[in-house]
XYZ file of C-alpha atoms in Angstrom:
673
model
C 32.058 4.986 2.847
C 31.649 8.663 1.986
C 31.265 11.378 4.571
C 28.999 14.358 4.240
C 29.565 17.152 6.766
C 29.316 20.957 6.476
C 32.505 23.071 6.499
C 33.032 24.720 9.845
C 36.341 26.526 9.261
C 38.358 27.402 6.195
C 41.472 26.498 8.145
C 40.477 22.846 8.041
C 40.582 22.715 4.260
C 44.310 21.993 4.448
C 43.578 18.580 5.865
C 41.915 17.452 2.637
C 45.171 17.172 0.745
C 46.741 14.925 3.349
C 43.696 12.691 3.393
C 43.656 12.147 -0.334
C 46.149 9.301 0.154
C 43.952 7.389 2.629
C 42.570 4.073 1.248
C 38.846 4.070 0.454
C 36.525 1.058 0.646
C 35.540 -0.304 -2.732
C 31.951 0.886 -2.259
C 33.048 4.462 -1.689
C 35.207 4.359 -4.816
C 32.218 3.490 -6.960
C 29.671 5.819 -5.379
C 29.524 9.567 -6.137
C 30.400 11.660 -3.112
C 27.461 13.574 -1.630
C 27.672 17.358 -1.968
C 29.391 19.578 0.591
C 31.722 16.920 1.984
C 33.313 17.960 5.260
C 37.019 18.363 5.764
C 38.643 15.390 7.451
C 41.101 15.671 10.306
C 43.292 13.415 12.376
C 42.283 12.573 15.906
C 43.673 14.854 18.680
C 47.084 13.947 20.003
C 45.950 14.309 23.625
C 44.548 11.067 25.072
C 40.779 11.231 25.349
C 38.865 10.351 28.502
C 36.058 7.778 27.964
C 32.584 8.956 28.982
C 31.067 6.256 31.194
C 28.199 8.067 32.911
C 25.976 8.337 29.854
C 26.009 12.140 29.911
C 26.797 12.109 26.192
C 25.679 9.496 23.689
C 25.983 8.754 20.010
C 22.615 8.232 18.353
C 22.105 7.171 14.767
C 19.421 6.352 12.273
C 19.186 5.039 8.736
C 18.036 7.716 6.320
C 15.247 7.039 3.822
C 15.033 3.551 5.258
C 11.897 2.472 3.410
C 13.888 1.570 0.360
C 10.951 1.510 -2.051
C 11.066 5.327 -1.930
C 13.697 6.897 -4.166
C 13.585 10.247 -2.409
C 14.043 10.950 1.277
C 11.391 13.705 1.270
C 8.706 11.059 0.727
C 9.934 8.993 3.656
C 10.222 12.060 5.866
C 6.606 12.990 5.135
C 5.501 9.563 6.345
C 7.821 9.637 9.357
C 6.538 13.052 10.418
C 2.922 11.943 9.986
C 3.458 8.738 11.994
C 5.307 10.427 14.837
C 3.457 9.206 17.933
C 0.331 8.294 15.955
C -1.329 5.131 14.773
C -1.142 4.353 11.064
C -4.850 5.151 10.909
C -4.421 8.545 12.551
C -1.528 9.380 10.254
C -3.575 8.393 7.189
C -6.422 10.630 8.328
C -4.015 13.516 8.908
C -2.397 13.047 5.494
C -5.812 12.821 3.872
C -6.792 16.178 5.333
C -3.408 17.663 4.500
C -3.825 16.677 0.837
C -7.446 17.930 0.847
C -8.598 14.416 0.054
C -6.437 13.978 -3.039
C -4.144 11.492 -1.262
C -0.472 11.514 -0.337
C 0.482 8.830 -2.873
C -0.538 10.761 -5.977
C 2.977 12.141 -6.494
C 4.999 9.476 -4.671
C 3.819 6.806 -7.128
C 6.229 8.157 -9.756
C 9.221 8.154 -7.398
C 9.678 4.471 -6.568
C 12.293 1.758 -7.062
C 9.670 -0.443 -8.735
C 8.107 0.823 -11.957
C 4.451 0.755 -12.922
C 4.884 -2.603 -14.672
C 6.060 -4.203 -11.419
C 9.701 -4.400 -12.535
C 12.329 -3.767 -9.851
C 14.773 -1.080 -10.905
C 18.260 -2.596 -10.629
C 20.090 -0.462 -9.812
C 17.804 2.156 -8.302
C 19.086 5.697 -7.889
C 18.061 6.755 -4.397
C 18.847 10.292 -3.293
C 21.462 10.581 -6.013
C 23.279 7.290 -5.303
C 22.886 4.130 -7.359
C 22.012 1.142 -5.161
C 21.086 -2.461 -5.764
C 17.495 -2.633 -4.557
C 17.361 -6.309 -3.592
C 20.982 -6.654 -2.446
C 22.139 -3.402 -0.849
C 25.815 -3.065 0.027
C 25.562 0.207 1.946
C 22.994 2.250 3.803
C 22.942 6.018 4.344
C 23.206 6.793 8.058
C 22.974 10.002 10.069
C 24.927 10.171 13.341
C 24.539 12.737 16.129
C 26.082 13.392 19.496
C 23.469 14.086 22.171
C 23.455 14.921 25.866
C 25.518 17.378 27.907
C 27.673 18.696 25.063
C 29.879 21.677 26.015
C 28.974 24.857 24.155
C 31.149 25.320 21.082
C 32.724 21.860 21.380
C 34.490 20.354 18.373
C 33.947 16.694 17.548
C 36.653 14.553 15.967
C 34.817 11.566 14.498
C 36.315 8.273 13.391
C 34.309 5.563 11.595
C 35.951 2.170 11.228
C 34.335 -0.821 9.530
C 37.551 -2.832 9.399
C 38.794 -1.390 6.121
C 40.643 1.501 7.741
C 39.455 4.412 9.874
C 37.711 7.370 8.280
C 38.015 10.580 10.340
C 36.066 13.841 10.164
C 36.073 16.936 12.378
C 33.227 19.400 12.847
C 31.086 21.307 15.319
C 29.460 18.868 17.766
C 26.075 20.510 17.211
C 26.019 19.272 13.625
C 24.953 15.769 12.538
C 27.256 13.769 10.311
C 26.225 11.582 7.372
C 28.032 8.547 6.040
C 27.277 5.306 4.219
C 27.544 2.266 6.465
C 28.776 -0.966 4.927
C 25.981 -3.563 5.014
C 26.851 -6.815 6.758
C 29.791 -5.335 8.687
C 29.509 -3.325 11.911
C 31.036 0.133 11.937
C 32.593 1.406 15.166
C 31.853 5.115 15.544
C 34.098 7.034 17.948
C 34.000 10.740 18.713
C 36.472 12.814 20.740
C 34.813 15.937 22.123
C 37.188 18.880 22.631
C 36.284 22.045 24.551
C 38.824 24.462 26.009
C 42.043 23.178 27.573
C 40.554 20.054 29.097
C 41.394 16.634 27.724
C 38.932 15.462 25.064
C 36.039 13.238 26.110
C 35.492 10.069 24.103
C 32.195 8.350 23.219
C 31.876 5.196 21.109
C 29.141 3.008 19.702
C 28.671 0.284 17.110
C 26.560 0.895 14.034
C 25.060 -2.141 12.293
C 22.115 -1.747 9.926
C 19.612 -4.601 9.765
C 18.018 -4.714 6.315
C 14.699 -6.583 6.296
C 13.455 -8.241 3.119
C 9.648 -8.203 3.255
C 7.267 -9.485 0.563
C 3.542 -8.836 0.202
C 1.447 -11.582 -1.410
C -2.204 -12.354 -1.935
C -5.313 -10.927 -3.509
C -7.033 -7.545 -3.791
C -6.932 -6.948 -0.039
C -3.152 -7.342 -0.094
C -2.867 -5.256 -3.267
C -4.913 -2.303 -2.001
C -7.767 -2.486 -4.503
C -10.183 0.440 -4.242
C -7.451 2.996 -3.639
C -5.722 4.171 -6.819
C -2.555 6.086 -6.023
C -3.810 8.920 -8.204
C -7.617 8.743 -8.285
C -9.625 9.266 -11.431
C -10.310 12.913 -12.218
C -14.017 13.246 -12.927
C -15.798 15.635 -15.231
C -18.896 17.503 -14.096
C -20.570 16.497 -17.362
C -22.289 13.207 -18.037
C -21.230 10.108 -19.956
C -23.699 7.696 -21.524
C -23.988 3.992 -20.721
C -26.388 1.542 -22.269
C -28.582 -0.749 -20.178
C -29.647 -4.289 -20.887
C -33.053 -4.623 -22.572
C -34.121 -1.060 -22.145
C -33.726 -0.676 -18.399
C -33.510 2.999 -17.545
C -35.457 5.852 -19.077
C -38.264 5.513 -21.595
C -38.795 6.917 -25.064
C -36.258 7.471 -27.806
C -33.346 7.085 -25.416
C -34.639 3.998 -23.630
C -31.926 1.837 -22.153
C -29.480 4.683 -21.530
C -28.338 6.502 -18.429
C -25.698 9.135 -17.713
C -23.053 9.222 -15.017
C -20.070 11.579 -14.571
C -17.444 11.349 -17.313
C -13.663 11.307 -17.043
C -12.085 14.759 -16.885
C -10.130 15.601 -20.020
C -12.006 13.156 -22.253
C -13.097 15.023 -25.389
C -14.528 12.079 -27.292
C -18.080 10.936 -27.719
C -20.000 11.199 -24.475
C -23.321 10.178 -26.012
C -24.071 6.514 -26.632
C -24.636 7.369 -30.306
C -21.135 8.884 -30.558
C -18.675 6.092 -29.660
C -14.950 6.621 -29.297
C -11.892 4.406 -29.049
C -10.864 2.656 -25.872
C -7.308 3.949 -26.377
C -8.560 7.533 -26.194
C -10.604 6.749 -23.093
C -7.689 5.045 -21.361
C -5.576 8.201 -21.524
C -7.583 9.536 -18.596
C -7.503 6.519 -16.281
C -6.662 6.502 -12.606
C -3.023 5.733 -11.820
C -2.079 2.624 -9.867
C 1.275 1.604 -8.443
C 0.702 -1.378 -10.728
C -2.346 -1.208 -12.995
C -2.218 -4.858 -14.059
C -2.775 -5.906 -10.423
C -4.355 -2.729 -9.022
C -1.546 -2.489 -6.489
C -1.656 0.621 -4.375
C 0.691 2.321 -1.937
C -2.318 2.565 0.389
C -2.477 -1.210 0.882
C -2.101 -2.493 4.422
C 0.955 -4.476 3.312
C 2.789 -1.387 2.105
C 1.675 0.611 5.144
C 2.857 -2.132 7.523
C 6.287 -2.354 5.897
C 6.543 1.427 5.855
C 5.519 1.734 9.522
C 8.191 -0.795 10.505
C 10.797 1.391 8.812
C 9.507 4.543 10.488
C 9.298 3.054 13.977
C 12.741 1.425 14.000
C 15.586 3.807 13.086
C 18.302 1.119 13.005
C 16.699 -0.985 10.265
C 16.066 -0.619 6.563
C 13.144 -2.262 4.759
C 13.463 -3.746 1.276
C 9.844 -4.330 0.290
C 8.654 -6.418 -2.663
C 4.898 -6.051 -3.369
C 3.438 -8.935 -5.367
C -0.234 -9.137 -4.313
C -2.691 -8.921 -7.187
C -6.400 -8.224 -7.391
C -8.327 -11.293 -8.474
C -5.688 -13.755 -7.280
C -6.601 -17.173 -5.970
C -4.101 -19.649 -4.588
C -4.144 -21.631 -7.828
C -4.397 -18.707 -10.278
C -2.398 -15.871 -8.866
C -0.056 -17.375 -6.290
C 0.975 -20.508 -8.191
C -0.188 -19.829 -11.731
C -0.561 -16.726 -13.826
C -3.742 -14.670 -13.851
C -5.439 -12.138 -16.076
C -4.204 -8.554 -15.854
C -6.785 -6.175 -14.436
C -6.168 -3.111 -16.551
C -3.892 -1.393 -19.045
C -1.377 1.101 -17.768
C -0.552 4.409 -19.341
C 2.793 5.208 -20.907
C 4.057 8.419 -22.489
C 3.347 6.976 -25.916
C -0.038 5.438 -25.115
C -1.113 2.393 -23.132
C 0.344 -1.026 -22.456
C -2.051 -3.913 -21.982
C -0.383 -7.036 -20.598
C -2.577 -10.067 -21.029
C -1.494 -11.829 -17.861
C 0.498 -11.502 -14.647
C 3.059 -14.064 -13.511
C 2.409 -16.248 -10.468
C 3.466 -14.538 -7.254
C 5.318 -17.472 -5.702
C 7.397 -17.897 -8.856
C 8.195 -14.180 -8.807
C 9.224 -14.396 -5.173
C 11.379 -17.473 -5.771
C 13.158 -15.681 -8.590
C 13.863 -12.678 -6.360
C 15.134 -14.858 -3.497
C 17.399 -16.807 -5.860
C 18.846 -13.580 -7.277
C 19.522 -12.308 -3.762
C 21.249 -15.483 -2.608
C 23.578 -15.457 -5.600
C 25.036 -12.166 -4.410
C 24.387 -12.393 -0.659
C 24.119 -16.072 0.356
C 23.265 -15.274 3.978
C 20.378 -12.950 3.109
C 16.914 -14.459 3.193
C 13.248 -13.591 3.286
C 12.444 -12.071 6.675
C 8.674 -11.670 6.459
C 5.710 -12.424 4.206
C 2.479 -10.458 4.554
C -0.376 -12.535 3.146
C -4.123 -12.277 2.540
C -5.738 -14.821 0.235
C -8.769 -17.084 0.064
C -11.696 -14.769 -0.726
C -11.458 -15.249 -4.485
C -11.029 -18.987 -3.994
C -14.573 -19.149 -2.636
C -15.814 -16.576 -5.212
C -16.517 -13.797 -2.741
C -16.983 -11.342 -5.609
C -19.780 -13.604 -6.853
C -21.459 -13.304 -3.451
C -21.153 -9.515 -3.642
C -22.715 -9.530 -7.112
C -25.543 -11.707 -5.778
C -26.235 -9.081 -3.117
C -26.073 -5.860 -5.141
C -27.321 -6.783 -8.640
C -31.049 -6.441 -8.127
C -32.601 -6.115 -11.578
C -33.943 -9.460 -12.887
C -32.508 -8.845 -16.353
C -28.961 -8.242 -15.133
C -29.245 -11.030 -12.574
C -30.164 -13.510 -15.271
C -27.368 -12.419 -17.599
C -24.693 -12.440 -14.912
C -25.819 -15.704 -13.382
C -25.509 -17.448 -16.753
C -22.039 -15.961 -17.272
C -20.846 -17.002 -13.815
C -20.522 -13.493 -12.375
C -23.143 -14.142 -9.690
C -22.308 -16.862 -7.186
C -24.137 -18.593 -4.365
C -23.441 -19.334 -0.710
C -23.852 -23.061 -1.307
C -21.146 -23.031 -3.983
C -18.831 -20.979 -1.781
C -19.457 -23.260 1.194
C -18.566 -26.316 -0.850
C -15.280 -24.744 -1.971
C -14.522 -23.644 1.586
C -14.940 -27.178 2.893
C -13.290 -29.177 0.102
C -10.894 -27.250 -2.119
C -9.578 -24.418 0.034
C -7.926 -26.706 2.654
C -6.058 -28.550 -0.117
C -4.917 -25.283 -1.687
C -3.792 -23.934 1.691
C -1.723 -27.069 2.296
C -0.057 -26.688 -1.107
C 0.649 -23.025 -0.416
C 2.110 -23.821 3.008
C 4.561 -26.295 1.486
C 5.654 -23.727 -1.088
C 6.387 -21.158 1.619
C 8.578 -23.643 3.479
C 11.123 -23.337 0.706
C 11.161 -19.564 1.049
C 11.103 -18.875 4.799
C 12.933 -20.741 7.543
C 9.971 -20.538 9.927
C 6.261 -20.515 9.025
C 5.625 -17.946 11.744
C 7.306 -15.493 9.376
C 4.221 -15.752 7.164
C 1.861 -13.195 8.711
C -1.643 -14.006 7.520
C -3.873 -10.946 7.858
C -7.486 -12.005 7.566
C -10.455 -10.124 6.177
C -13.018 -8.001 7.964
C -16.757 -8.238 7.458
C -17.547 -5.324 5.103
C -21.272 -5.190 5.868
C -21.309 -4.178 9.542
C -22.045 -0.823 11.102
C -23.287 0.531 14.419
C -21.490 -1.895 16.757
C -21.627 -4.900 14.516
C -25.234 -4.701 13.340
C -25.458 -5.799 9.682
C -26.109 -3.104 7.093
C -29.831 -2.877 6.275
C -29.443 -2.972 2.502
C -31.105 -0.762 -0.066
C -29.814 1.401 -2.923
C -27.801 3.852 -0.798
C -24.185 3.783 -1.952
C -25.046 1.608 -4.961
C -27.281 3.778 -7.127
C -24.439 4.606 -9.504
C -25.998 1.868 -11.656
C -29.795 1.631 -12.037
C -29.805 -2.154 -11.564
C -27.991 -2.021 -8.194
C -29.506 -2.246 -4.739
C -28.241 -4.256 -1.785
C -30.965 -6.843 -1.155
C -31.499 -7.038 2.638
C -32.135 -10.774 2.800
C -29.243 -11.790 0.568
C -27.002 -9.302 2.375
C -27.866 -10.750 5.791
C -27.245 -14.288 4.536
C -23.823 -13.425 3.090
C -22.828 -11.473 6.216
C -23.763 -14.490 8.357
C -21.790 -16.869 6.123
C -18.724 -14.609 6.289
C -18.867 -14.204 10.065
C -19.799 -17.715 11.073
C -18.153 -19.913 8.442
C -15.628 -18.209 6.186
C -13.590 -16.153 8.660
C -13.381 -18.900 11.347
C -12.300 -21.436 8.720
C -9.523 -19.149 7.464
C -8.195 -18.883 11.009
C -8.134 -22.679 11.343
C -6.375 -23.033 7.983
C -3.690 -20.502 8.903
C -3.134 -21.838 12.426
C -3.548 -25.598 11.852
C -6.502 -25.776 14.241
C -10.102 -26.945 14.042
C -9.304 -30.246 12.383
C -7.019 -28.789 9.720
C -4.312 -31.347 9.018
C -0.738 -30.060 9.051
C 2.427 -32.151 9.056
C 3.649 -30.465 12.224
C 1.010 -28.124 13.697
C 3.473 -26.531 16.108
C 5.840 -25.598 13.278
C 3.405 -25.116 10.396
C 1.160 -22.458 11.940
C 1.283 -19.031 10.359
C 1.144 -15.873 12.440
C -2.510 -14.871 12.349
C -3.865 -11.300 12.571
C -7.522 -10.449 13.095
C -7.481 -7.582 15.627
C -8.798 -5.158 12.998
C -12.123 -6.976 12.771
C -13.338 -5.282 15.941
C -12.698 -1.800 14.593
C -14.369 -2.548 11.256
C -17.579 -3.454 13.067
C -18.551 0.244 13.064
C -17.245 1.139 9.629
C -18.940 -1.040 6.994
C -20.076 0.249 3.612
C -23.331 1.615 5.036
C -21.752 3.636 7.876
C -22.598 7.326 7.707
C -21.877 10.273 9.975
C -22.562 13.972 10.186
C -18.806 14.424 9.929
C -18.542 12.719 6.526
C -17.238 14.922 3.690
C -19.703 17.569 2.604
C -19.932 16.174 -0.927
C -20.874 12.731 0.363
C -23.579 14.075 2.621
C -25.064 16.347 -0.027
C -24.721 14.161 -3.109
C -24.801 10.475 -2.104
C -28.394 9.864 -1.121
C -29.251 6.986 1.234
C -32.576 6.759 -0.637
C -30.830 5.913 -3.901
C -31.646 9.075 -5.853
C -28.152 10.542 -6.129
C -28.214 10.943 -9.917
C -30.334 12.935 -12.341
C -32.983 10.691 -13.855
C -33.849 12.906 -16.813
C -31.451 11.814 -19.534
C -31.332 15.203 -21.271
C -30.456 17.054 -18.076
C -28.067 14.304 -16.948
C -25.933 14.730 -20.076
C -24.739 18.060 -18.700
C -25.378 17.718 -14.957
C -25.569 14.086 -13.817
C -25.578 14.739 -10.044
C -29.024 15.350 -8.548
C -27.476 17.557 -5.863
C -26.361 20.027 -8.514
C -22.723 19.851 -7.464
C -19.974 18.772 -9.799
C -18.610 15.243 -9.488
C -15.098 16.726 -9.548
C -15.661 17.776 -5.927
C -15.511 14.168 -4.688
C -12.377 13.427 -2.673
C -11.433 9.759 -2.292
C -9.045 10.257 0.631
C -10.934 12.450 3.054
C -11.793 10.720 6.358
C -15.315 9.277 6.466
C -17.313 6.876 8.617
C -17.267 4.027 6.100
C -13.956 2.247 5.661
C -15.395 0.060 2.907
C -15.768 1.449 -0.581
C -19.330 1.168 -1.863
C -20.163 1.111 -5.578
C -20.447 4.889 -5.761
C -16.999 5.256 -4.187
C -15.529 2.739 -6.603
C -16.839 4.635 -9.610
C -15.836 8.054 -8.289
C -12.323 6.940 -7.252
C -11.349 4.557 -10.065
C -14.020 4.043 -12.780
C -11.984 1.153 -14.181
C -12.497 -0.241 -17.656
C -12.257 -4.039 -17.219
C -9.440 -5.644 -19.176
C -9.392 -8.784 -17.025
C -12.897 -10.104 -17.624
C -13.369 -13.317 -19.597
C -13.785 -12.704 -23.320
C -17.459 -13.719 -23.221
C -18.378 -10.723 -21.059
C -15.785 -8.188 -22.200
C -17.473 -4.861 -23.075
C -17.745 -4.270 -26.807
C -17.085 -0.523 -26.529
C -16.897 2.269 -23.965
C -20.694 2.717 -23.874
C -21.442 -1.007 -23.567
C -24.016 -2.189 -21.008
C -21.538 -4.586 -19.366
C -19.037 -1.761 -18.931
C -21.776 0.293 -17.297
C -22.264 -2.383 -14.655
C -18.625 -3.246 -14.132
C -17.388 0.367 -14.050
C -19.052 0.721 -10.669
C -17.490 -2.296 -8.999
C -14.320 -3.297 -10.865
C -12.178 -0.614 -9.228
C -12.791 -1.647 -5.642
C -16.394 -1.841 -4.430
C -16.629 -3.704 -1.092
C -12.915 -3.248 -0.453
C -11.272 -1.290 2.367
C -10.585 2.387 1.861
C -7.195 3.880 2.717
C -8.465 4.303 6.287
C -9.491 0.661 6.377
C -6.075 -0.440 5.145
C -4.418 1.778 7.740
C -6.480 0.105 10.472
C -5.356 -3.285 9.135
C -1.729 -2.113 9.234
C -2.188 -1.099 12.878
C -3.299 -4.662 13.578
C -0.503 -6.284 11.558
C 2.308 -4.103 12.908
C 2.661 -5.640 16.417
C 2.578 -9.154 14.955
C 5.307 -8.261 12.446
C 7.455 -6.679 15.174
C 7.105 -9.791 17.294
C 8.055 -12.151 14.462
C 11.059 -9.990 13.586
C 12.117 -9.692 17.255
C 11.918 -5.917 17.058
C 11.293 -4.057 20.254
C 8.045 -2.080 20.047
C 8.620 1.282 18.429
C 7.796 4.684 19.904
C 4.741 4.673 22.113
C 1.583 5.556 20.239
C 0.037 8.440 22.150
C -2.775 9.393 19.803
C -5.904 7.609 18.786
C -7.387 8.040 15.284
C -8.144 11.646 14.473
C -11.807 12.640 14.511
C -13.306 13.099 11.062
C -13.350 16.668 9.759
C -15.924 18.958 11.285
C -18.960 19.969 9.299
C -18.488 23.075 7.218
C -22.127 23.791 6.337
C -23.302 25.028 9.709
């Protein structure tokens, strides 16, 4: 282990030469020493008196203990924001602090997993190369607290069985060292002050490193919340419509919506440009192929565990992928959602490997090096795509007969009857297959924490959203049909969500080999809080841009195609003023949000409905929903993490962390009064 302490006296430098002959653990020999290492000194010759009354104590914590983060500053920002707050309240505070641009926009480039989903082995964290999946050391900060005599000098000794490592310094200063993983370190300090005999305090330091995986679909991935949102232009961009829907005259079948900032290519439908040029200005995702986001409830839960428990470290492996079903996504490969940008252009993977295979490979690699290390926790949300929930959403919001006919024939629009049939027949079989696969990865099925969905169409104490074009007028064919919306909301509440609970918990007639042992840990506490925050929820405290520019009547955009080419927003404001991560009443992204936050060009659609170019009519429709419409916002994911956190702590036998003393922050006050 290497010690890192500030120099307190030039006289102590002489000790360094004598200590050069001390044996070092193998890990310390291979790791670069942190800067400003403290002089080391032998323990005092006078016998120390043990402190037994608790007046002084050694406290310690693992530094940068969310190991996905390469830099401690990113962890400290999260730890400071979560101090005494719920995850939701911290997300709201960070959203305001970043002026709605989001805290993850810079962190996304400082991770131990790259944008392709590849784990960096080794990963250089705070200047030290570490194995990400199989750590051998953890950075620890140790302090002496309590009734410390003024000016006292502390003689520290750290012993992990490979020989004691001493260091002497002012007791007011913390001391840093790297604790050997898998072996306890006994920390002893002799406190000297004046002529009295030194006082001795001891403790044992043992870091518990938790291996946590996130699996599932778009809800697990964080869809709707790009780590760096799209930057929008205040000028318009032309889309075609099917069969002349839109304006009339020479430009029939065209409409304009805000363009991507920085795009200098053809904005008019008659001036096409290459997809490669367009893709240079995409939103940035933690993983574009799966639309993984650091805002996902799975990431926020794992991160909150690390913040709340200073004696643990969290090794987190995110695998959830938008569009995943149990068959295509967890077991088999699936289509990639989108290209990702590189310095030389874009990379467009055709498919994404099955998540369970990826997890098995990671577990096998871990056990080769650390046979006793296993998978501690799985965070899971899956099942919505299995019953074609996106098809139900399309059935609700695609209102134009022309588009409805085209998308029904291509399979984009689904029906409740089809979803009900899948829910009753196929989903139970797929759940049983998935349960058996997890048994080979975890030693107890309770370690699979299934976090269910929330109904996205509720507001005002659980009353269903009324429907209409509000929030969906980014495309002229969109409007939430009230009758279809009510029917889908009823199906979700009364059939889909209860059945998922039975499938996860082996209840309600679901057949499990051993119901008492096969039940997953089930989380649904967030459903109550979502009842006031569906996609139609609005408040006077919503961001000023939303209130001024997103009309509940469905007239948010300039109808005149000539005027819209230069100023597409009817409110007259520039689209660049939209902020995806400001607090707002709705915790579900509507179609307007999806376009303004992500505006995703769809790489993962079947070939039959792939857009032909960047002005294509299909792209016009999909651009408004493919990046996360009817998915939780960052606030929604934070509320889900608040629900999942106690369940995860219970499964992991972690004592509850610091008491949460603050409720969610109120939304920002109005600024136009």
